[in-house]
CSV table of N, CA, C and O in Angstrom, one decimal:
chain,number,residue,atom,x,y,z
A,1,MET,N,-22.1,4.5,16.6
A,1,MET,CA,-20.8,5.0,16.4
A,1,MET,C,-20.5,5.2,14.9
A,1,MET,O,-20.8,4.3,14.1
A,2,PRO,N,-20.0,6.4,14.5
A,2,PRO,CA,-19.7,6.6,13.1
A,2,PRO,C,-18.7,5.7,12.6
A,2,PRO,O,-17.7,5.3,13.3
A,3,ARG,N,-18.8,5.3,11.4
A,3,ARG,CA,-17.8,4.4,10.7
A,3,ARG,C,-16.8,5.4,10.1
A,3,ARG,O,-17.1,6.4,9.5
A,4,SER,N,-15.5,5.0,10.3
A,4,SER,CA,-14.4,5.9,9.8
A,4,SER,C,-13.3,5.1,9.1
A,4,SER,O,-13.1,3.9,9.4
A,5,ILE,N,-12.6,5.8,8.2
A,5,ILE,CA,-11.3,5.3,7.7
A,5,ILE,C,-10.3,6.4,7.8
A,5,ILE,O,-10.6,7.6,8.0
A,6,SER,N,-9.0,6.0,7.7
A,6,SER,CA,-7.9,6.9,7.8
A,6,SER,C,-7.0,6.7,6.7
A,6,SER,O,-6.5,5.6,6.4
A,7,LEU,N,-6.7,7.8,5.9
A,7,LEU,CA,-5.8,7.7,4.8
A,7,LEU,C,-4.5,8.5,5.1
A,7,LEU,O,-4.5,9.5,5.8
A,8,PHE,N,-3.4,8.0,4.5
A,8,PHE,CA,-2.1,8.6,4.8
A,8,PHE,C,-1.9,8.7,6.3
A,8,PHE,O,-1.6,9.8,6.8
A,9,SER,N,-2.1,7.6,7.0
A,9,SER,CA,-2.2,7.6,8.5
A,9,SER,C,-1.0,7.9,9.3
A,9,SER,O,-1.1,8.3,10.4
A,10,GLY,N,0.2,7.6,8.7
A,10,GLY,CA,1.4,7.8,9.5
A,10,GLY,C,1.4,6.8,10.6
A,10,GLY,O,1.1,5.6,10.4
A,11,VAL,N,1.6,7.2,11.8
A,11,VAL,CA,1.5,6.4,13.0
A,11,VAL,C,0.2,6.7,13.8
A,11,VAL,O,0.0,6.3,14.9
A,12,GLY,N,-0.8,7.4,13.1
A,12,GLY,CA,-2.0,7.7,13.8
A,12,GLY,C,-1.9,9.0,14.6
A,12,GLY,O,-0.9,9.6,14.6
A,13,GLY,N,-3.0,9.4,15.1
A,13,GLY,CA,-3.0,10.6,15.9
A,13,GLY,C,-4.2,11.5,15.6
A,13,GLY,O,-4.7,12.2,16.5
A,14,LEU,N,-4.7,11.5,14.4
A,14,LEU,CA,-5.9,12.3,14.0
A,14,LEU,C,-7.2,11.5,14.3
A,14,LEU,O,-8.2,12.1,14.5
A,15,GLU,N,-7.1,10.2,14.4
A,15,GLU,CA,-8.2,9.3,14.5
A,15,GLU,C,-8.8,9.4,15.9
A,15,GLU,O,-8.2,9.7,16.9
A,16,SER,N,-10.1,9.0,16.0
A,16,SER,CA,-10.8,8.9,17.3
A,16,SER,C,-10.2,7.8,18.2
A,16,SER,O,-9.6,6.9,17.6
A,17,PRO,N,-10.4,7.9,19.5
A,17,PRO,CA,-9.8,6.8,20.3
A,17,PRO,C,-10.4,5.4,20.0
A,17,PRO,O,-9.7,4.5,20.2
A,18,GLU,N,-11.6,5.4,19.5
A,18,GLU,CA,-12.1,4.0,19.1
A,18,GLU,C,-11.4,3.5,17.9
A,18,GLU,O,-11.4,2.3,17.6
A,19,GLY,N,-10.9,4.4,17.1
A,19,GLY,CA,-10.1,4.0,15.9
A,19,GLY,C,-11.0,3.8,14.7
A,19,GLY,O,-12.2,3.5,14.8
A,20,PRO,N,-10.4,3.9,13.6
A,20,PRO,CA,-11.1,3.7,12.3
A,20,PRO,C,-11.2,2.2,12.0
A,20,PRO,O,-10.5,1.4,12.6
A,21,GLU,N,-12.0,1.9,11.1
A,21,GLU,CA,-12.2,0.5,10.6
A,21,GLU,C,-11.1,0.1,9.6
A,21,GLU,O,-10.7,-1.1,9.5
A,22,VAL,N,-10.7,1.1,8.8
A,22,VAL,CA,-9.6,0.9,7.8
A,22,VAL,C,-8.6,1.9,7.9
A,22,VAL,O,-8.9,3.1,8.1
A,23,LEU,N,-7.3,1.5,7.8
A,23,LEU,CA,-6.2,2.5,7.8
A,23,LEU,C,-5.4,2.2,6.6
A,23,LEU,O,-5.2,1.1,6.2
A,24,CYS,N,-4.9,3.3,5.9
A,24,CYS,CA,-4.1,3.2,4.7
A,24,CYS,C,-2.8,4.0,4.9
A,24,CYS,O,-2.9,5.2,5.1
A,25,GLU,N,-1.7,3.3,4.8
A,25,GLU,CA,-0.4,3.9,5.0
A,25,GLU,C,0.6,3.1,4.2
A,25,GLU,O,0.7,1.9,4.3
A,26,LEU,N,1.4,3.8,3.4
A,26,LEU,CA,2.4,3.2,2.6
A,26,LEU,C,3.6,2.7,3.4
A,26,LEU,O,4.2,1.6,3.1
A,27,ASP,N,4.1,3.4,4.3
A,27,ASP,CA,5.3,3.1,5.1
A,27,ASP,C,5.2,1.8,5.9
A,27,ASP,O,4.3,1.8,6.8
A,28,PRO,N,6.0,0.8,5.7
A,28,PRO,CA,5.8,-0.5,6.4
A,28,PRO,C,6.1,-0.3,7.9
A,28,PRO,O,5.4,-1.0,8.8
A,29,ASP,N,7.0,0.6,8.3
A,29,ASP,CA,7.3,0.8,9.7
A,29,ASP,C,6.1,1.4,10.4
A,29,ASP,O,5.7,1.1,11.6
A,30,CYS,N,5.5,2.4,9.7
A,30,CYS,CA,4.3,3.0,10.3
A,30,CYS,C,3.1,2.0,10.4
A,30,CYS,O,2.4,2.0,11.4
A,31,ARG,N,3.0,1.1,9.5
A,31,ARG,CA,1.9,0.1,9.5
A,31,ARG,C,2.1,-0.8,10.8
A,31,ARG,O,1.1,-1.3,11.3
A,32,ILE,N,3.4,-1.1,11.2
A,32,ILE,CA,3.6,-1.9,12.4
A,32,ILE,C,3.0,-1.2,13.6
A,32,ILE,O,2.4,-1.8,14.4
A,33,VAL,N,3.3,0.1,13.7
A,33,VAL,CA,2.8,0.9,14.8
A,33,VAL,C,1.2,1.0,14.7
A,33,VAL,O,0.6,0.8,15.8
A,34,LEU,N,0.7,1.2,13.6
A,34,LEU,CA,-0.8,1.2,13.4
A,34,LEU,C,-1.4,-0.1,13.8
A,34,LEU,O,-2.5,-0.1,14.5
A,35,ALA,N,-0.8,-1.2,13.4
A,35,ALA,CA,-1.3,-2.5,13.8
A,35,ALA,C,-1.4,-2.7,15.3
A,35,ALA,O,-2.3,-3.3,15.9
A,36,ASP,N,-0.4,-2.1,16.0
A,36,ASP,CA,-0.3,-2.2,17.5
A,36,ASP,C,-1.4,-1.3,18.1
A,36,ASP,O,-2.1,-1.6,19.1
A,37,ARG,N,-1.5,-0.1,17.6
A,37,ARG,CA,-2.4,0.9,18.1
A,37,ARG,C,-3.9,0.6,17.8
A,37,ARG,O,-4.8,1.0,18.6
A,38,PHE,N,-4.2,0.0,16.6
A,38,PHE,CA,-5.5,-0.2,16.2
A,38,PHE,C,-5.7,-1.7,15.7
A,38,PHE,O,-5.8,-2.0,14.5
A,39,PRO,N,-5.6,-2.6,16.7
A,39,PRO,CA,-5.6,-4.0,16.3
A,39,PRO,C,-6.8,-4.5,15.6
A,39,PRO,O,-6.8,-5.5,14.9
A,40,HIS,N,-7.9,-3.9,15.8
A,40,HIS,CA,-9.2,-4.3,15.2
A,40,HIS,C,-9.4,-3.8,13.8
A,40,HIS,O,-10.2,-4.3,13.0
A,41,ALA,N,-8.6,-2.8,13.3
A,41,ALA,CA,-8.7,-2.2,12.0
A,41,ALA,C,-8.0,-3.0,10.9
A,41,ALA,O,-7.0,-3.7,11.2
A,42,SER,N,-8.5,-2.9,9.7
A,42,SER,CA,-7.8,-3.6,8.6
A,42,SER,C,-6.8,-2.5,8.1
A,42,SER,O,-7.0,-1.3,8.0
A,43,LEU,N,-5.6,-3.0,7.7
A,43,LEU,CA,-4.5,-2.1,7.2
A,43,LEU,C,-4.4,-2.3,5.7
A,43,LEU,O,-4.5,-3.5,5.2
A,44,HIS,N,-4.2,-1.2,5.0
A,44,HIS,CA,-4.0,-1.3,3.5
A,44,HIS,C,-2.8,-0.4,3.2
A,44,HIS,O,-2.6,0.6,3.8
A,45,ASP,N,-2.0,-0.8,2.2
A,45,ASP,CA,-0.8,-0.1,1.9
A,45,ASP,C,-0.8,0.9,0.7
A,45,ASP,O,0.1,1.6,0.5
A,46,ASP,N,-1.9,0.8,-0.1
A,46,ASP,CA,-1.9,1.6,-1.3
A,46,ASP,C,-3.3,2.3,-1.4
A,46,ASP,O,-4.3,1.6,-1.7
A,47,VAL,N,-3.3,3.6,-1.3
A,47,VAL,CA,-4.6,4.3,-1.4
A,47,VAL,C,-5.2,4.2,-2.8
A,47,VAL,O,-6.4,4.3,-3.0
A,48,MET,N,-4.4,4.0,-3.8
A,48,MET,CA,-4.9,3.8,-5.2
A,48,MET,C,-5.7,2.6,-5.4
A,48,MET,O,-6.5,2.5,-6.3
A,49,THR,N,-5.5,1.5,-4.6
A,49,THR,CA,-6.2,0.3,-4.8
A,49,THR,C,-7.1,0.0,-3.6
A,49,THR,O,-7.7,-1.1,-3.5
A,50,LEU,N,-7.3,1.0,-2.7
A,50,LEU,CA,-8.1,0.8,-1.5
A,50,LEU,C,-9.6,0.8,-1.9
A,50,LEU,O,-10.1,1.7,-2.7
A,51,ASP,N,-10.3,-0.2,-1.5
A,51,ASP,CA,-11.8,-0.3,-1.7
A,51,ASP,C,-12.5,0.3,-0.5
A,51,ASP,O,-12.6,-0.3,0.6
A,52,VAL,N,-12.9,1.6,-0.6
A,52,VAL,CA,-13.5,2.3,0.5
A,52,VAL,C,-15.0,1.8,0.7
A,52,VAL,O,-15.7,1.8,-0.3
A,53,PRO,N,-15.3,1.5,1.9
A,53,PRO,CA,-16.7,1.1,2.1
A,53,PRO,C,-17.7,2.2,1.8
A,53,PRO,O,-17.3,3.4,2.0
A,54,SER,N,-18.8,1.9,1.3
A,54,SER,CA,-19.8,2.9,0.9
A,54,SER,C,-20.5,3.6,2.0
A,54,SER,O,-21.0,4.7,1.8
A,55,ASP,N,-20.5,3.0,3.2
A,55,ASP,CA,-21.2,3.6,4.3
A,55,ASP,C,-20.3,4.3,5.3
A,55,ASP,O,-20.6,4.4,6.5
A,56,VAL,N,-19.2,4.9,4.9
A,56,VAL,CA,-18.2,5.6,5.8
A,56,VAL,C,-18.8,6.9,6.1
A,56,VAL,O,-19.3,7.7,5.3
A,57,ASP,N,-18.7,7.3,7.4
A,57,ASP,CA,-19.2,8.6,7.9
A,57,ASP,C,-18.1,9.7,7.9
A,57,ASP,O,-18.4,10.8,7.7
A,58,VAL,N,-16.9,9.2,8.3
A,58,VAL,CA,-15.8,10.2,8.5
A,58,VAL,C,-14.5,9.6,7.8
A,58,VAL,O,-14.2,8.4,7.9
A,59,VAL,N,-13.8,10.5,7.1
A,59,VAL,CA,-12.5,10.2,6.5
A,59,VAL,C,-11.5,11.1,7.2
A,59,VAL,O,-11.6,12.3,7.1
A,60,PHE,N,-10.5,10.4,7.8
A,60,PHE,CA,-9.4,11.1,8.4
A,60,PHE,C,-8.3,11.1,7.4
A,60,PHE,O,-8.1,10.1,6.7
A,61,GLY,N,-7.5,12.2,7.3
A,61,GLY,CA,-6.4,12.2,6.3
A,61,GLY,C,-5.2,12.9,6.9
A,61,GLY,O,-5.3,14.0,7.4
A,62,GLY,N,-4.1,12.3,6.8
A,62,GLY,CA,-2.8,12.9,7.2
A,62,GLY,C,-2.4,13.9,6.1
A,62,GLY,O,-2.8,13.8,4.9
A,63,TRP,N,-1.5,14.8,6.4
A,63,TRP,CA,-1.0,15.7,5.5
A,63,TRP,C,0.5,15.4,5.3
A,63,TRP,O,1.1,14.8,6.1
A,64,PRO,N,1.0,15.9,4.2
A,64,PRO,CA,2.5,15.7,3.9
A,64,PRO,C,3.3,16.3,5.0
A,64,PRO,O,3.0,17.4,5.4
A,65,CYS,N,4.3,15.6,5.5
A,65,CYS,CA,5.1,16.1,6.6
A,65,CYS,C,6.6,16.3,6.1
A,65,CYS,O,7.5,16.1,6.9
A,66,GLN,N,6.8,16.6,4.9
A,66,GLN,CA,8.2,16.8,4.4
A,66,GLN,C,9.0,17.8,5.2
A,66,GLN,O,10.1,17.7,5.4
A,67,ASP,N,8.3,18.9,5.6
A,67,ASP,CA,9.0,19.9,6.3
A,67,ASP,C,9.4,19.5,7.8
A,67,ASP,O,10.3,20.1,8.3
A,68,ILE,N,8.8,18.5,8.3
A,68,ILE,CA,9.2,18.1,9.7
A,68,ILE,C,9.8,16.7,9.7
A,68,ILE,O,10.2,16.2,10.8
A,69,SER,N,9.8,16.0,8.6
A,69,SER,CA,10.2,14.6,8.5
A,69,SER,C,11.8,14.5,8.6
A,69,SER,O,12.5,15.4,8.1
A,70,VAL,N,12.3,13.5,9.2
A,70,VAL,CA,13.7,13.3,9.2
A,70,VAL,C,14.2,12.5,8.0
A,70,VAL,O,15.4,12.4,7.8
A,71,ALA,N,13.3,12.2,7.1
A,71,ALA,CA,13.6,11.5,5.8
A,71,ALA,C,13.9,12.6,4.8
A,71,ALA,O,13.2,13.6,4.7
A,72,GLY,N,14.8,12.3,3.9
A,72,GLY,CA,15.0,13.2,2.7
A,72,GLY,C,15.7,14.4,3.0
A,72,GLY,O,16.4,14.6,4.1
A,73,LEU,N,15.6,15.4,2.2
A,73,LEU,CA,16.3,16.7,2.3
A,73,LEU,C,15.5,17.8,3.1
A,73,LEU,O,16.1,18.8,3.3
A,74,ARG,N,14.3,17.5,3.5
A,74,ARG,CA,13.5,18.4,4.2
A,74,ARG,C,13.2,19.7,3.4
A,74,ARG,O,13.2,20.8,3.7
């Protein structure tokens, strides 16, 4: 099985059903959802300090959702 990580994960959705080994998401509410959906994965809150494993095969990345988010001015 390929090893994977997920950056800017939100509440997940791009990841494979088996899930990534590492998830990185700043929003604490999203991390609660991620912890429930991917209990085996380690969670990290800051992509700038994330230590990415050297043998990762796939990197999933979320995109900015300002245009569809209910936060801010849209």
